[in-house]
């Protein structure tokens, strides 16, 4: 079963619109939370969430990719009878790992708060989010199933439902208990997230059971070795994620520690850390809502094409995907650099956030392209390579934070982010080119988009300054960013950065049929 480019595009658009709405709501909600608990509260919450990320990594243990790959390969090879058996194994696997993570977190919360985070206010929030681990893990397996089948409407509805529950529960709890202090504010946010994860699992499970009974009947004679294949896919991803997320968690713990060594007070360290990690990076990563959904759909497509040995199809889809990713990322980076002050002030009313946005924005093309390349490598069964690179990357990053932050403060962490992303992308890109033979054209990938975004931002800035238009509200900020994006696309067309093959590809996406 070969999926047309149009089907990938349509599914990607649906998921992207969903992700965009969810990300917009999430950023708006993040602004609301930061206003409620302050920069220091955001710092403490971000510290707690670093442990949460590590816990989710252990709970999920690579099962999302495994369920996606097994389902896609079973359908692609014409063995639909394997789907039920594969998913049963994936759900058992996820329940075991999720439950083990819950037990470990619940009984070790005091130790983690005292010895890892050096703040006992983190203990009760850790106990609360531990409850959600089995539910997150099993939901991840089912989301992998829906991704493989490209049931994008089901994934979209689950995200909407989860976000609605999270907002309602969190805002209610913040109103009730946040005035008691930072610890209770963090408890409110964590508890709201836990409730939403449980409700989302129930919703997803009902959809999964209905879809499975409708499309895949119970049969005997499934392929042998499904458990072994599941573990071969999941475990390398899991071990890589364990080590990498563990090192990333260590890195995040070392940041406030290093800032204190640099001379900042405990509260000031949490504030600076909270502004960069809890406020600025969500803004920097916000536009990935447009790309993450296509990344998600690319895995089953590349897995199916790789199983059939369709190298031309892989290269065709891959090259277009990377080109569009780079053009998008360069545009976002240029616009964010140009309007960093307006973005930081309008959204957070925080001048430190403005400076951080401008400093980190040049890294956007590298970050976005690295994510796309990693996705392609996973779809091509190169997760072992990703594992090795990610571990090395995380270890070097933790070491850099440990040595740099006590000497140069928060700039040490920013330097670490740049070094980490450049190293990761360089290694992954070389590997992808070796595996696929993709042709990366520097002129159309980098130089032309840079020239177009520079021209766009310069023209819009000049035009708005002449009109004395200042971005002092969300509406005026939107107008500024929209005009810059509009002229960027116009310059891409006028300079033929979108070449004839790209234009033909886009036209096919909007035609009916294959």
Tab-separated table of C-alpha atoms in Angstrom:
chain	number	residue	atom	x	y	z
A	1	UNK	CA	0.000	0.000	0.000
A	2	UNK	CA	1.767	3.094	-1.248
A	3	UNK	CA	0.531	6.378	0.079
A	4	UNK	CA	0.314	9.303	-2.326
A	5	UNK	CA	2.111	12.551	-1.587
A	6	UNK	CA	-1.312	14.189	-1.493
A	7	UNK	CA	-2.483	11.831	1.287
A	8	UNK	CA	0.598	12.615	3.353
A	9	UNK	CA	0.069	16.315	2.729
A	10	UNK	CA	-3.644	16.197	3.623
A	11	UNK	CA	-2.984	14.251	6.802
A	12	UNK	CA	-0.132	16.561	7.669
A	13	UNK	CA	-2.307	19.642	7.174
A	14	UNK	CA	-4.988	18.263	9.496
A	15	UNK	CA	-2.464	17.388	12.169
A	16	UNK	CA	-0.605	20.671	11.658
A	17	UNK	CA	-3.743	22.751	12.107
A	18	UNK	CA	-4.543	20.741	15.212
A	19	UNK	CA	-1.008	21.134	16.530
A	20	UNK	CA	-1.057	24.855	15.715
A	21	UNK	CA	-4.266	25.384	17.660
A	22	UNK	CA	-3.008	23.226	20.523
A	23	UNK	CA	0.381	24.974	20.556
A	24	UNK	CA	-1.306	28.389	20.478
A	25	UNK	CA	-3.528	27.418	23.374
A	26	UNK	CA	-0.516	25.961	25.161
A	27	UNK	CA	1.559	29.138	24.755
A	28	UNK	CA	-1.377	31.294	25.850
A	29	UNK	CA	-1.906	29.001	28.805
A	30	UNK	CA	1.814	29.148	29.585
A	31	UNK	CA	1.589	32.955	29.631
A	32	UNK	CA	-1.373	32.684	32.020
A	33	UNK	CA	0.511	30.276	34.309
A	34	UNK	CA	3.673	32.410	34.299
A	35	UNK	CA	1.554	35.415	35.257
A	36	UNK	CA	0.044	33.455	38.126
A	37	UNK	CA	3.220	31.973	39.602
A	38	UNK	CA	5.944	34.381	38.420
A	39	UNK	CA	9.384	33.735	36.916
A	40	UNK	CA	10.674	31.967	40.045
A	41	UNK	CA	7.614	29.701	40.046
A	42	UNK	CA	8.202	28.945	36.363
A	43	UNK	CA	11.778	28.047	37.202
A	44	UNK	CA	10.688	25.596	39.913
A	45	UNK	CA	7.990	24.146	37.657
A	46	UNK	CA	10.486	23.720	34.809
A	47	UNK	CA	12.838	21.922	37.193
A	48	UNK	CA	10.035	19.545	38.185
A	49	UNK	CA	9.121	19.031	34.531
A	50	UNK	CA	12.684	17.950	33.744
A	51	UNK	CA	12.108	14.987	36.076
A	52	UNK	CA	8.689	14.490	34.474
A	53	UNK	CA	10.354	14.252	31.040
A	54	UNK	CA	12.751	11.626	32.345
A	55	UNK	CA	9.855	9.688	33.883
A	56	UNK	CA	7.845	9.771	30.637
A	57	UNK	CA	10.908	8.485	28.785
A	58	UNK	CA	11.074	5.445	31.069
A	59	UNK	CA	7.311	4.910	30.915
A	60	UNK	CA	7.094	5.092	27.118
A	61	UNK	CA	10.403	3.303	26.403
A	62	UNK	CA	10.224	3.639	22.630
A	63	UNK	CA	6.795	2.018	22.256
A	64	UNK	CA	5.294	4.736	20.053
A	65	UNK	CA	7.823	4.160	17.271
A	66	UNK	CA	7.500	0.385	17.686
A	67	UNK	CA	3.706	0.378	17.350
A	68	UNK	CA	3.911	2.727	14.355
A	69	UNK	CA	6.553	0.654	12.590
A	70	UNK	CA	4.947	-2.746	13.311
A	71	UNK	CA	1.501	-1.604	12.182
A	72	UNK	CA	2.809	0.139	9.045
A	73	UNK	CA	5.006	-2.811	8.068
A	74	UNK	CA	2.212	-5.340	8.659
A	75	UNK	CA	-0.150	-3.425	6.368
A	76	UNK	CA	2.568	-2.561	3.843
A	77	UNK	CA	3.533	-6.254	3.489
A	78	UNK	CA	-0.105	-7.379	3.200
A	79	UNK	CA	-0.276	-9.129	6.598
A	80	UNK	CA	-3.103	-7.241	8.277
A	81	UNK	CA	-3.657	-10.195	10.593
A	82	UNK	CA	-0.467	-9.203	12.438
A	83	UNK	CA	-1.869	-5.841	13.569
A	84	UNK	CA	-3.933	-7.124	16.506
A	85	UNK	CA	-1.150	-9.336	17.776
A	86	UNK	CA	1.445	-6.597	17.431
A	87	UNK	CA	-0.693	-4.052	19.263
A	88	UNK	CA	-1.482	-6.507	22.068
A	89	UNK	CA	2.240	-6.906	22.663
A	90	UNK	CA	2.782	-3.154	22.507
A	91	UNK	CA	0.079	-2.449	25.107
A	92	UNK	CA	1.401	-5.099	27.503
A	93	UNK	CA	4.900	-3.695	27.087
A	94	UNK	CA	3.702	-0.139	27.745
A	95	UNK	CA	1.645	-1.161	30.800
A	96	UNK	CA	4.650	-2.908	32.385
A	97	UNK	CA	7.018	0.005	31.833
A	98	UNK	CA	4.443	2.617	32.828
A	99	UNK	CA	3.563	0.814	36.072
A	100	UNK	CA	7.209	0.286	36.980
A	101	UNK	CA	7.865	4.001	36.477
A	102	UNK	CA	4.885	4.908	38.684
A	103	UNK	CA	6.106	2.701	41.550
A	104	UNK	CA	9.679	3.990	41.340
A	105	UNK	CA	8.635	7.652	41.274
A	106	UNK	CA	6.007	7.424	43.989
A	107	UNK	CA	8.315	5.857	46.565
A	108	UNK	CA	11.459	7.791	45.579
A	109	UNK	CA	9.881	11.257	45.377
A	110	UNK	CA	11.423	12.520	48.636
A	111	UNK	CA	14.861	11.290	47.610
A	112	UNK	CA	14.588	12.897	44.160
A	113	UNK	CA	13.423	16.209	45.632
A	114	UNK	CA	16.148	16.299	48.302
A	115	UNK	CA	19.145	14.818	46.486
A	116	UNK	CA	18.491	15.616	42.818
A	117	UNK	CA	16.592	18.891	42.837
A	118	UNK	CA	17.750	20.229	46.215
A	119	UNK	CA	14.220	21.473	46.916
A	120	UNK	CA	11.697	19.507	49.003
A	121	UNK	CA	8.846	21.529	47.475
A	122	UNK	CA	9.160	19.202	44.476
A	123	UNK	CA	8.249	15.999	46.353
A	124	UNK	CA	4.449	16.158	46.233
A	125	UNK	CA	4.256	17.263	42.574
A	126	UNK	CA	6.445	14.251	41.683
A	127	UNK	CA	4.050	11.892	43.483
A	128	UNK	CA	1.154	13.420	41.578
A	129	UNK	CA	2.581	13.094	38.080
A	130	UNK	CA	3.749	9.541	38.875
A	131	UNK	CA	0.091	8.465	38.790
A	132	UNK	CA	-0.187	9.373	35.112
A	133	UNK	CA	2.748	7.239	33.903
A	134	UNK	CA	0.891	3.986	32.962
A	135	UNK	CA	-1.776	6.008	31.171
A	136	UNK	CA	0.770	8.064	29.214
A	137	UNK	CA	2.626	4.916	28.182
A	138	UNK	CA	-0.425	3.045	26.874
A	139	UNK	CA	-1.731	6.177	25.151
A	140	UNK	CA	1.614	6.455	23.369
A	141	UNK	CA	1.259	2.919	21.990
A	142	UNK	CA	-2.241	3.650	20.694
A	143	UNK	CA	-1.168	6.964	19.170
A	144	UNK	CA	1.523	5.045	17.274
A	145	UNK	CA	-1.211	2.764	15.911
A	146	UNK	CA	-3.309	5.717	14.710
A	147	UNK	CA	-0.213	7.345	13.171
A	148	UNK	CA	0.593	4.215	11.167
A	149	UNK	CA	-2.968	4.078	9.840
A	150	UNK	CA	-3.008	7.859	9.287
A	151	UNK	CA	-6.168	8.223	11.376
A	152	UNK	CA	-5.262	11.858	11.913
A	153	UNK	CA	-8.761	12.873	12.965
A	154	UNK	CA	-8.578	10.548	15.961
A	155	UNK	CA	-5.206	11.896	17.090
A	156	UNK	CA	-6.478	15.436	16.617
A	157	UNK	CA	-9.637	14.895	18.653
A	158	UNK	CA	-7.659	13.250	21.471
A	159	UNK	CA	-5.335	16.268	21.642
A	160	UNK	CA	-8.262	18.686	21.742
A	161	UNK	CA	-9.958	16.704	24.486
A	162	UNK	CA	-6.786	16.432	26.585
A	163	UNK	CA	-5.986	20.137	26.295
A	164	UNK	CA	-9.502	21.180	27.275
A	165	UNK	CA	-9.405	19.001	30.397
A	166	UNK	CA	-5.906	20.265	31.267
A	167	UNK	CA	-6.890	23.930	31.017
A	168	UNK	CA	-10.125	23.523	32.963
A	169	UNK	CA	-8.540	21.455	35.753
A	170	UNK	CA	-5.407	23.590	36.053
A	171	UNK	CA	-7.121	26.984	36.053
A	172	UNK	CA	-9.611	25.758	38.648
A	173	UNK	CA	-6.864	24.432	40.909
A	174	UNK	CA	-4.665	27.511	40.433
A	175	UNK	CA	-7.568	29.696	41.531
A	176	UNK	CA	-8.179	27.552	44.598
A	177	UNK	CA	-4.696	26.773	45.922
A	178	UNK	CA	-2.057	28.881	44.097
A	179	UNK	CA	-2.310	31.738	46.674
A	180	UNK	CA	-0.825	29.385	49.283
A	181	UNK	CA	2.620	29.604	47.637
A	182	UNK	CA	4.862	28.400	44.803
A	183	UNK	CA	4.704	24.752	45.862
A	184	UNK	CA	0.905	24.717	45.736
A	185	UNK	CA	0.926	26.511	42.374
A	186	UNK	CA	3.163	23.759	40.988
A	187	UNK	CA	0.865	21.120	42.521
A	188	UNK	CA	-2.097	22.736	40.756
A	189	UNK	CA	-0.361	22.634	37.351
A	190	UNK	CA	0.885	19.050	37.801
A	191	UNK	CA	-2.454	17.791	39.111
A	192	UNK	CA	-4.280	19.371	36.164
A	193	UNK	CA	-1.908	17.596	33.793
A	194	UNK	CA	-2.399	14.246	35.532
A	195	UNK	CA	-6.188	14.463	35.336
A	196	UNK	CA	-6.015	15.343	31.631
A	197	UNK	CA	-3.665	12.424	30.854
A	198	UNK	CA	-6.000	9.920	32.518
A	199	UNK	CA	-9.066	11.270	30.741
A	200	UNK	CA	-7.184	11.343	27.433
A	201	UNK	CA	-6.227	7.678	27.869
A	202	UNK	CA	-9.864	6.668	28.387
A	203	UNK	CA	-10.935	8.633	25.311
A	204	UNK	CA	-8.126	7.190	23.143
A	205	UNK	CA	-8.749	3.629	24.348
A	206	UNK	CA	-12.425	3.767	23.359
A	207	UNK	CA	-11.493	5.011	19.857
A	208	UNK	CA	-8.757	2.387	19.546
A	209	UNK	CA	-11.013	-0.550	20.473
A	210	UNK	CA	-13.694	0.601	18.043
A	211	UNK	CA	-11.207	1.088	15.187
A	212	UNK	CA	-9.530	-2.264	15.835
A	213	UNK	CA	-12.796	-4.243	15.898
A	214	UNK	CA	-14.008	-2.491	12.747
A	215	UNK	CA	-10.886	-2.908	10.602
A	216	UNK	CA	-8.948	-5.912	11.911
A	217	UNK	CA	-10.751	-9.136	12.644
A	218	UNK	CA	-9.435	-11.786	14.981
A	219	UNK	CA	-7.512	-14.412	13.023
A	220	UNK	CA	-5.025	-17.176	13.718
A	221	UNK	CA	-1.674	-17.763	12.125
A	222	UNK	CA	0.080	-14.475	12.783
A	223	UNK	CA	3.745	-14.018	11.904
A	224	UNK	CA	6.308	-15.345	14.335
A	225	UNK	CA	8.825	-13.076	16.024
A	226	UNK	CA	6.621	-10.034	16.578
A	227	UNK	CA	7.746	-9.667	20.185
A	228	UNK	CA	11.383	-9.855	19.132
A	229	UNK	CA	10.805	-7.309	16.360
A	230	UNK	CA	8.959	-4.978	18.764
A	231	UNK	CA	11.861	-5.103	21.216
A	232	UNK	CA	14.405	-4.639	18.423
A	233	UNK	CA	12.682	-1.394	17.440
A	234	UNK	CA	11.700	-0.109	20.887
A	235	UNK	CA	14.680	-0.998	23.057
A	236	UNK	CA	17.414	0.889	21.158
A	237	UNK	CA	15.164	3.959	21.156
A	238	UNK	CA	14.388	3.364	24.844
A	239	UNK	CA	18.000	2.972	25.961
A	240	UNK	CA	19.042	5.976	23.920
A	241	UNK	CA	16.228	7.997	25.452
A	242	UNK	CA	17.065	6.790	28.990
A	243	UNK	CA	20.639	7.944	28.774
A	244	UNK	CA	19.961	11.081	26.779
A	245	UNK	CA	16.995	12.244	28.869
A	246	UNK	CA	18.863	11.351	32.040
A	247	UNK	CA	21.781	13.491	30.937
A	248	UNK	CA	19.438	16.278	29.831
A	249	UNK	CA	17.743	16.143	33.256
A	250	UNK	CA	21.164	16.330	34.884
A	251	UNK	CA	21.995	19.265	32.623
A	252	UNK	CA	18.831	21.095	33.711
A	253	UNK	CA	19.626	20.466	37.363
A	254	UNK	CA	23.123	21.845	36.845
A	255	UNK	CA	21.881	25.121	35.352
A	256	UNK	CA	20.474	26.662	38.591
A	257	UNK	CA	23.464	25.165	40.421
A	258	UNK	CA	25.893	26.787	37.990
A	259	UNK	CA	24.087	30.132	38.153
A	260	UNK	CA	24.377	30.084	41.941
A	261	UNK	CA	28.098	29.390	41.588
A	262	UNK	CA	28.298	32.327	39.186
A	263	UNK	CA	26.944	34.561	41.943
A	264	UNK	CA	23.169	34.625	41.536
A	265	UNK	CA	20.831	34.039	44.463
A	266	UNK	CA	18.645	30.937	44.542
A	267	UNK	CA	15.503	32.828	43.483
A	268	UNK	CA	17.361	34.787	40.793
A	269	UNK	CA	18.775	31.523	39.400
A	270	UNK	CA	15.280	30.062	39.157
A	271	UNK	CA	13.991	33.268	37.530
A	272	UNK	CA	16.660	33.319	34.801
A	273	UNK	CA	16.263	29.612	34.191
A	274	UNK	CA	12.468	29.983	34.121
A	275	UNK	CA	12.570	32.850	31.581
A	276	UNK	CA	14.832	30.992	29.141
A	277	UNK	CA	13.535	27.449	29.540
A	278	UNK	CA	9.924	28.075	30.524
A	279	UNK	CA	9.116	31.178	28.472
A	280	UNK	CA	11.520	31.702	25.564
A	281	UNK	CA	12.068	28.146	24.299
A	282	UNK	CA	8.307	27.467	24.000
A	283	UNK	CA	8.108	30.549	21.736
A	284	UNK	CA	11.137	29.417	19.710
A	285	UNK	CA	9.624	25.952	19.273
A	286	UNK	CA	6.057	27.155	18.706
A	287	UNK	CA	6.295	27.158	14.856
A	288	UNK	CA	7.293	23.480	14.876
A	289	UNK	CA	3.543	22.848	15.117
A	290	UNK	CA	3.604	23.205	11.311
A	291	UNK	CA	6.360	20.615	10.930
A	292	UNK	CA	5.934	18.070	13.721
A	293	UNK	CA	2.809	16.560	12.176
A	294	UNK	CA	4.532	15.966	8.838
A	295	UNK	CA	7.466	14.496	10.772
A	296	UNK	CA	5.039	12.114	12.443
A	297	UNK	CA	3.465	10.959	9.173
A	298	UNK	CA	6.844	10.571	7.492
A	299	UNK	CA	7.887	7.643	9.734
A	300	UNK	CA	5.307	5.079	8.490
A	301	UNK	CA	5.700	6.302	4.897
A	302	UNK	CA	9.484	5.845	4.936
A	303	UNK	CA	9.195	2.546	6.836
A	304	UNK	CA	6.838	1.126	4.197
A	305	UNK	CA	8.967	2.446	1.300
A	306	UNK	CA	12.154	1.118	2.895
A	307	UNK	CA	10.597	-2.336	3.368
A	308	UNK	CA	9.857	-2.406	-0.391
A	309	UNK	CA	13.262	-1.000	-1.390
A	310	UNK	CA	11.736	2.079	-3.069
A	311	UNK	CA	14.808	4.298	-2.884
A	312	UNK	CA	13.586	6.781	-5.513
A	313	UNK	CA	10.361	7.382	-3.598
A	314	UNK	CA	12.335	7.865	-0.362
A	315	UNK	CA	14.657	10.392	-1.986
A	316	UNK	CA	11.830	12.263	-3.720
A	317	UNK	CA	9.757	12.691	-0.560
A	318	UNK	CA	12.837	13.253	1.632
A	319	UNK	CA	14.466	15.970	-0.474
A	320	UNK	CA	11.237	17.953	-0.812
A	321	UNK	CA	10.531	17.602	2.892
A	322	UNK	CA	13.998	18.848	3.904
A	323	UNK	CA	13.853	21.757	1.440
A	324	UNK	CA	10.491	22.960	2.714
A	325	UNK	CA	11.641	22.479	6.312
A	326	UNK	CA	14.714	24.625	5.716
A	327	UNK	CA	12.819	27.378	3.898
A	328	UNK	CA	10.272	27.484	6.713
A	329	UNK	CA	12.921	27.451	9.458
A	330	UNK	CA	15.031	30.208	7.898
A	331	UNK	CA	11.932	32.383	7.559
A	332	UNK	CA	10.938	31.810	11.188
A	333	UNK	CA	14.479	32.542	12.416
A	334	UNK	CA	14.746	35.805	10.479
A	335	UNK	CA	11.328	37.048	11.561
A	336	UNK	CA	11.949	36.176	15.218
A	337	UNK	CA	15.310	37.953	15.197
A	338	UNK	CA	13.836	41.041	13.558
A	339	UNK	CA	10.836	41.258	15.903
A	340	UNK	CA	12.340	39.746	19.057
A	341	UNK	CA	11.661	42.823	21.171
A	342	UNK	CA	8.037	43.033	20.060
A	343	UNK	CA	7.436	39.304	20.644
A	344	UNK	CA	9.002	39.234	24.114
A	345	UNK	CA	7.317	42.421	25.288
A	346	UNK	CA	3.810	41.736	23.953
A	347	UNK	CA	3.665	38.119	25.142
A	348	UNK	CA	5.522	38.232	28.464
A	349	UNK	CA	6.167	41.926	29.234
A	350	UNK	CA	9.700	40.797	30.028
A	351	UNK	CA	12.795	42.507	28.567
A	352	UNK	CA	15.037	39.569	29.462
A	353	UNK	CA	12.810	37.351	27.325
A	354	UNK	CA	13.295	39.778	24.386
A	355	UNK	CA	17.085	39.445	24.624
A	356	UNK	CA	16.967	35.660	24.881
A	357	UNK	CA	14.677	35.341	21.832
A	358	UNK	CA	17.071	37.381	19.705
A	359	UNK	CA	20.059	35.386	20.949
A	360	UNK	CA	18.571	31.933	20.361
A	361	UNK	CA	16.671	32.664	17.104
A	362	UNK	CA	19.681	32.014	14.775
A	363	UNK	CA	19.648	28.415	16.014
A	364	UNK	CA	16.122	27.759	14.700
A	365	UNK	CA	17.107	26.410	11.222
A	366	UNK	CA	19.522	23.966	12.832
A	367	UNK	CA	16.973	22.816	15.429
A	368	UNK	CA	14.142	22.347	12.944
A	369	UNK	CA	16.288	20.622	10.323
A	370	UNK	CA	17.812	18.316	12.947
A	371	UNK	CA	14.323	17.211	13.999
A	372	UNK	CA	13.383	16.464	10.382
A	373	UNK	CA	16.577	14.511	9.709
A	374	UNK	CA	16.175	12.461	12.898
A	375	UNK	CA	12.619	11.607	11.860
A	376	UNK	CA	13.803	10.358	8.469
A	377	UNK	CA	16.514	8.225	10.071
A	378	UNK	CA	13.971	6.604	12.399
A	379	UNK	CA	11.735	5.786	9.451
A	380	UNK	CA	14.730	4.192	7.691
A	381	UNK	CA	15.530	1.894	10.654
A	382	UNK	CA	18.547	3.954	11.738
A	383	UNK	CA	17.500	4.333	15.385
A	384	UNK	CA	20.731	2.702	16.604
A	385	UNK	CA	22.745	5.485	14.995
A	386	UNK	CA	20.462	8.081	16.574
A	387	UNK	CA	20.992	6.382	19.912
A	388	UNK	CA	24.765	6.720	19.773
A	389	UNK	CA	24.752	10.347	18.609
A	390	UNK	CA	22.120	11.431	21.132
A	391	UNK	CA	24.029	9.890	24.020
A	392	UNK	CA	27.290	11.575	23.025
A	393	UNK	CA	25.466	14.862	22.479
A	394	UNK	CA	23.749	14.768	25.886
A	395	UNK	CA	26.950	13.848	27.705
A	396	UNK	CA	28.910	16.689	26.113
A	397	UNK	CA	26.062	19.133	26.849
A	398	UNK	CA	25.955	18.198	30.546
A	399	UNK	CA	29.729	18.622	30.775
A	400	UNK	CA	29.622	22.022	29.059
A	401	UNK	CA	26.902	23.282	31.420
A	402	UNK	CA	28.873	22.041	34.422
A	403	UNK	CA	32.009	23.911	33.379
A	404	UNK	CA	30.588	27.000	31.624
A	405	UNK	CA	27.639	28.153	33.767
A	406	UNK	CA	29.711	28.800	36.937
A	407	UNK	CA	32.138	30.897	34.845
A	408	UNK	CA	29.909	32.884	32.437
A	409	UNK	CA	26.397	32.381	33.793
A	410	UNK	CA	23.395	31.808	31.539
A	411	UNK	CA	25.500	32.407	28.406
A	412	UNK	CA	27.187	29.118	29.242
A	413	UNK	CA	23.864	27.336	28.772
A	414	UNK	CA	23.150	29.202	25.524
A	415	UNK	CA	26.577	28.236	24.147
A	416	UNK	CA	25.804	24.647	25.147
A	417	UNK	CA	22.530	24.673	23.199
A	418	UNK	CA	24.294	25.940	20.064
A	419	UNK	CA	27.142	23.410	20.319
A	420	UNK	CA	24.719	20.535	20.956
A	421	UNK	CA	22.401	21.268	18.030
A	422	UNK	CA	25.242	21.868	15.540
A	423	UNK	CA	26.978	18.621	16.525
A	424	UNK	CA	23.769	16.576	16.351
A	425	UNK	CA	22.703	17.929	12.968
A	426	UNK	CA	26.152	17.475	11.413
A	427	UNK	CA	26.341	13.798	12.385
A	428	UNK	CA	22.724	13.025	11.450
A	429	UNK	CA	22.924	14.787	8.073
A	430	UNK	CA	26.072	12.926	7.059
A	431	UNK	CA	24.430	9.633	7.996
A	432	UNK	CA	21.241	10.427	6.087
A	433	UNK	CA	23.153	11.374	2.935
A	434	UNK	CA	25.159	8.140	3.147
A	435	UNK	CA	22.029	6.012	3.573
A	436	UNK	CA	19.822	7.679	0.953
A	437	UNK	CA	22.131	9.583	-1.398
A	438	UNK	CA	20.090	12.753	-0.977
A	439	UNK	CA	21.386	15.813	-2.799
A	440	UNK	CA	21.612	18.881	-0.545
A	441	UNK	CA	21.920	22.070	-2.615
A	442	UNK	CA	23.317	24.863	-0.453
A	443	UNK	CA	22.090	27.646	-2.733
A	444	UNK	CA	18.414	26.664	-2.642
A	445	UNK	CA	18.523	25.201	0.879
A	446	UNK	CA	20.278	28.056	2.674
A	447	UNK	CA	21.515	31.070	0.702
A	448	UNK	CA	18.344	31.980	-1.207
A	449	UNK	CA	16.018	31.642	1.823
A	450	UNK	CA	18.434	33.777	3.883
A	451	UNK	CA	18.436	36.497	1.231
A	452	UNK	CA	14.626	36.367	0.980
A	453	UNK	CA	14.000	36.640	4.718
A	454	UNK	CA	16.541	39.453	5.053
A	455	UNK	CA	14.812	41.394	2.250
A	456	UNK	CA	11.381	40.693	3.707
A	457	UNK	CA	12.198	41.757	7.266
A	458	UNK	CA	14.122	44.846	6.126
A	459	UNK	CA	11.264	45.972	3.888
A	460	UNK	CA	8.516	45.360	6.477
A	461	UNK	CA	10.534	46.969	9.278
A	462	UNK	CA	11.169	50.050	7.116
A	463	UNK	CA	7.521	50.235	6.060
A	464	UNK	CA	6.167	49.909	9.616
A	465	UNK	CA	8.727	52.324	11.070
A	466	UNK	CA	7.773	54.880	8.414
A	467	UNK	CA	4.123	54.429	9.367
A	468	UNK	CA	5.112	54.604	13.059
A	469	UNK	CA	3.302	51.331	13.684
A	470	UNK	CA	4.383	49.781	16.989
A	471	UNK	CA	3.576	46.221	18.064
A	472	UNK	CA	2.056	46.884	21.474
A	473	UNK	CA	-0.818	44.363	21.393
A	474	UNK	CA	-1.427	40.832	20.177
A	475	UNK	CA	-3.297	42.132	17.126
A	476	UNK	CA	-0.551	44.569	16.091
A	477	UNK	CA	2.092	41.876	16.697
A	478	UNK	CA	0.153	39.487	14.484
A	479	UNK	CA	0.012	42.113	11.715
A	480	UNK	CA	3.787	42.660	11.943
A	481	UNK	CA	4.573	38.934	11.768
A	482	UNK	CA	1.986	38.227	9.063
A	483	UNK	CA	3.339	40.958	6.772
A	484	UNK	CA	6.910	39.706	7.230
A	485	UNK	CA	5.835	36.139	6.420
A	486	UNK	CA	3.761	37.272	3.440
A	487	UNK	CA	6.648	39.177	1.855
A	488	UNK	CA	9.014	36.290	2.619
A	489	UNK	CA	6.823	33.890	0.622
A	490	UNK	CA	6.548	36.482	-2.147
A	491	UNK	CA	10.333	36.810	-2.365
A	492	UNK	CA	10.683	32.999	-2.404
A	493	UNK	CA	8.437	32.910	-5.465
A	494	UNK	CA	10.067	35.870	-7.224
A	495	UNK	CA	13.589	34.464	-6.795
A	496	UNK	CA	12.529	30.956	-7.896
A	497	UNK	CA	13.742	29.518	-4.622
A	498	UNK	CA	10.744	27.242	-5.099
A	499	UNK	CA	11.964	25.594	-8.327
A	500	UNK	CA	9.876	23.942	-11.032
A	501	UNK	CA	9.991	20.534	-9.332
A	502	UNK	CA	8.782	22.076	-6.073
A	503	UNK	CA	5.947	23.889	-7.813
A	504	UNK	CA	4.910	20.737	-9.664
A	505	UNK	CA	5.000	18.813	-6.379
A	506	UNK	CA	2.775	21.401	-4.669
A	507	UNK	CA	0.314	21.400	-7.588
A	508	UNK	CA	-0.031	17.617	-7.380
A	509	UNK	CA	-0.855	17.896	-3.696
A	510	UNK	CA	-3.966	19.913	-4.482
A	511	UNK	CA	-5.187	17.705	-7.316
A	512	UNK	CA	-7.647	14.955	-6.588
A	513	UNK	CA	-6.417	11.389	-6.566
A	514	UNK	CA	-2.885	10.174	-6.750
